[in-house]
């Protein structure tokens, strides 16, 4: 109890601390947005590379303000990515004083894994899933009954496609962290997760249908990794259970 007793504070002090952490997070997001907005065009140029590699060398905008708002959205999208570690750190600094020492040691690895897994999912979307999906979607160009069918993607639509893909894959790759946290908190057990495997597969395809564009290729590119990540979480939970079971007799012997 000493870990928590040492950090007890009145409600007003907690609210002041929360405000301070929120201000730091907003300042980080605002600073990152200013920088990313300045570099919005180079960032968008990087985002359109999968489209170029898929053979599409033209992108249009039909609304006078569309190109401007796309730059703003690109800046905000990039700012969230850049400022996320700072915001996660501020959240941790607010929550950590209310945790026991053992809980801090248990949760810190998950906090470190979160940006790594999110970045891994976004990278998989950008370098693997998006090129495959774009090649498939752009393959419908050509002659259709004597009429030439040509893809002319708009900048706003393409940006929505990219952000949906990268955020969808990034969030999906946090599945192992979420499941391990739920198991660590005692909300679910590994046995329950194993028994619910068939439901997890169905949920994976539902999530993929929501987070990706409405074509079967894009959905499979997310659903299959989700199922594999679920299995990876089960393996990781099995290892952590073994470690805890070995540690318990040792602690009992010391007592």
C-alpha positions in Angstrom: 0.0 0.0 0.0 2.9 2.3 0.6 3.4 2.9 -3.2 -0.1 4.5 -3.4 -0.2 6.1 0.1 2.9 8.1 -0.8 1.1 9.6 -3.8 -2.3 10.4 -2.4 -3.5 13.9 -3.2 -6.8 15.8 -3.0 -9.2 15.8 -5.9 -8.3 19.3 -6.9 -4.6 18.4 -7.1 -5.5 15.5 -9.4 -7.6 17.8 -11.6 -4.7 20.3 -11.8 -2.3 17.5 -12.7 -4.8 16.2 -15.4 -5.0 19.7 -16.8 -1.2 20.0 -16.9 -0.9 16.7 -18.7 -3.6 17.6 -21.2 -1.9 21.0 -21.9 1.4 19.3 -22.6 -0.3 16.8 -24.9 -2.2 19.6 -26.8 1.1 21.6 -27.0 2.9 18.6 -28.5 0.0 18.0 -31.0 -0.1 21.7 -31.9 3.6 22.0 -32.4 3.7 18.8 -34.4 0.8 20.1 -36.5 2.5 23.4 -37.3 5.6 21.6 -38.5 3.7 18.8 -40.4 1.5 21.4 -42.1 4.6 23.2 -43.4 5.8 19.9 -44.8 2.3 18.7 -45.9 3.1 18.5 -49.6 6.3 16.4 -49.2 4.4 14.1 -46.8 1.5 13.8 -49.3 4.1 13.1 -52.0 5.3 10.2 -49.9 1.8 9.0 -49.3 1.0 8.8 -53.0 4.1 6.6 -53.8 2.0 3.4 -53.6 -0.4 4.9 -56.1 2.5 5.7 -58.4 4.0 2.3 -58.1 0.6 0.8 -59.0 0.8 2.7 -62.4 -1.5 5.6 -61.6 0.4 8.9 -62.4 -2.5 11.3 -62.1 -4.6 12.5 -59.2 -7.2 15.3 -59.4 -9.3 17.6 -57.2 -12.7 18.9 -58.3 -13.5 21.3 -55.5 -11.6 24.6 -55.3 -10.9 24.1 -51.6 -10.2 20.4 -51.7 -6.4 20.6 -52.2 -6.1 23.1 -49.3 -8.1 21.0 -46.9 -6.2 17.9 -48.0 -3.0 19.6 -46.9 -4.6 20.4 -43.5 -5.7 16.8 -43.1 -2.3 15.5 -44.0 -0.7 17.8 -41.5 -3.1 16.6 -38.8 -2.7 13.0 -39.7 1.1 13.3 -39.5 1.0 15.3 -36.3 -1.0 12.6 -34.5 1.7 10.1 -35.5 4.5 12.3 -34.4 2.9 13.5 -31.1 1.5 10.1 -30.1 4.6 9.1 -28.0 4.5 12.4 -26.1 0.7 12.0 -25.4 1.2 8.4 -24.3 4.0 9.5 -22.0 1.8 12.2 -20.4 -1.0 9.7 -19.9 1.5 7.3 -18.2 2.8 10.0 -15.9 -0.8 10.8 -14.9 -1.8 7.2 -14.2 1.5 5.8 -12.9 1.4 7.4 -9.4 -1.9 5.5 -8.7 -0.4 2.1 -9.4 1.5 -0.3 -7.3 5.1 -0.9 -8.1 4.3 -4.4 -9.5 1.6 -2.9 -11.7 3.9 -0.3 -13.1 6.4 -3.0 -14.0 3.7 -5.1 -15.6 2.2 -2.2 -17.6 5.3 -0.5 -18.8 6.3 -3.1 -21.4 2.8 -2.8 -22.9 3.2 1.0 -23.1 6.5 0.5 -24.9 5.0 -2.1 -27.3 2.0 0.0 -28.3 3.8 2.5 -30.6 6.0 -0.2 -31.9 3.1 -2.4 -32.9 1.1 0.5 -34.3 4.0 1.6 -36.4 4.5 -2.0 -37.6 0.8 -2.2 -38.6 1.0 1.1 -40.5 4.2 0.1 -42.2 2.6 -3.2 -43.3 -0.4 -1.3 -44.7 1.9 1.2 -46.6 4.5 -1.2 -48.0 2.4 -4.4 -48.5 -1.4 -4.1 -48.2 -1.9 -0.8 -50.1 0.1 -1.7 -53.2 -1.7 -5.0 -53.5 -5.1 -3.4 -53.0 -4.3 -0.6 -55.5 -3.1 -3.0 -58.1 -6.3 -4.9 -57.8 -8.6 -1.9 -57.8 -6.8 -0.2 -60.7 -6.9 -3.4 -62.8 -10.5 -2.5 -63.7 -9.3 0.2 -66.1 -9.4 -0.4 -69.8 -11.9 -1.1 -72.5 -15.4 -2.0 -71.3 -17.8 -2.7 -74.2 -16.0 -0.2 -76.4 -15.8 2.5 -73.8 -12.5 3.4 -72.2 -12.7 3.1 -68.4 -10.1 5.2 -66.6 -9.4 5.8 -62.9 -9.1 9.4 -61.9 -8.8 9.3 -58.1 -9.4 12.6 -56.2 -6.9 13.8 -53.6 -9.5 13.8 -50.9 -10.7 10.3 -51.6 -7.2 8.9 -51.9 -6.1 10.5 -48.6 -9.2 8.9 -46.9 -8.1 5.6 -48.5 -4.6 5.9 -47.1 -5.5 7.1 -43.6 -8.2 4.4 -43.3 -5.7 1.8 -44.3 -2.8 2.9 -42.1 -4.9 3.7 -39.0 -6.9 0.4 -39.5 -3.8 -1.7 -39.6 -2.1 0.3 -36.9 -5.0 -0.2 -34.4 -5.5 -3.8 -35.5 -1.9 -4.6 -34.6 -2.6 -3.5 -31.0 -4.7 -6.7 -30.6 -2.0 -8.6 -28.7 -1.5 -5.8 -26.2 -5.2 -5.5 -25.6 -5.7 -9.2 -25.0 -2.6 -9.5 -22.8 -3.8 -6.5 -20.7 -7.3 -8.1 -20.3 -5.7 -11.3 -19.2 -3.4 -9.6 -16.9 -6.3 -7.7 -15.3 -8.1 -11.0 -14.8 -11.0 -10.0 -17.1 -10.4 -13.0 -19.4 -8.3 -16.2 -19.2 -6.3 -17.9 -21.8 -8.7 -20.8 -21.7 -11.6 -18.5 -22.5 -9.6 -16.9 -25.4 -8.9 -20.4 -26.8 -12.5 -21.4 -26.6 -13.5 -18.1 -28.3 -11.2 -18.6 -31.2 -14.0 -19.1 -33.7 -15.8 -15.9 -32.6 -12.4 -14.1 -32.8 -12.1 -15.1 -36.5 -15.6 -13.8 -37.2 -14.9 -10.6 -35.4 -11.6 -10.2 -37.3 -13.4 -10.2 -40.6 -16.1 -7.8 -39.3 -13.4 -5.4 -38.1 -11.6 -5.7 -41.4 -14.8 -4.9 -43.3 -15.3 -1.7 -41.2 -11.7 -0.5 -41.2 -10.8 -1.1 -44.9 -12.3 -0.1 -48.3 -15.2 -2.2 -49.4 -13.4 -4.8 -51.5 -12.5 -8.4 -50.6 -8.8 -8.1 -51.2 -8.4 -5.2 -48.7 -10.5 -7.0 -46.1 -8.5 -10.2 -46.4 -5.2 -8.2 -46.1 -6.4 -7.0 -42.7 -8.5 -10.0 -41.5 -5.7 -12.6 -42.0 -3.1 -10.7 -39.9 -5.7 -10.1 -37.2 -6.3 -13.8 -36.9 -2.5 -14.4 -36.8 -2.1 -11.7 -34.1 -4.8 -13.3 -32.0 -2.9 -16.6 -32.1 0.3 -14.7 -31.3 -1.4 -13.2 -28.3 -2.4 -16.7 -27.1 1.2 -17.8 -27.3 2.5 -14.7 -25.5 -0.1 -15.2 -22.7 1.0 -18.8 -22.4 4.6 -17.8 -21.8 3.6 -15.1 -19.3 1.4 -17.6 -17.4 4.4 -20.0 -17.2 6.6 -17.2 -15.9 4.1 -16.2 -13.3 3.5 -19.8 -12.2 7.3 -20.4 -11.8 7.7 -17.1 -9.9 4.8 -17.9 -7.4 6.5 -20.9 -5.7 9.7 -19.0 -5.5 8.0 -16.1 -3.8 6.2 -18.5 -1.4 9.5 -20.2 -0.5 11.1 -16.8 0.3 8.1 -15.9 2.5 
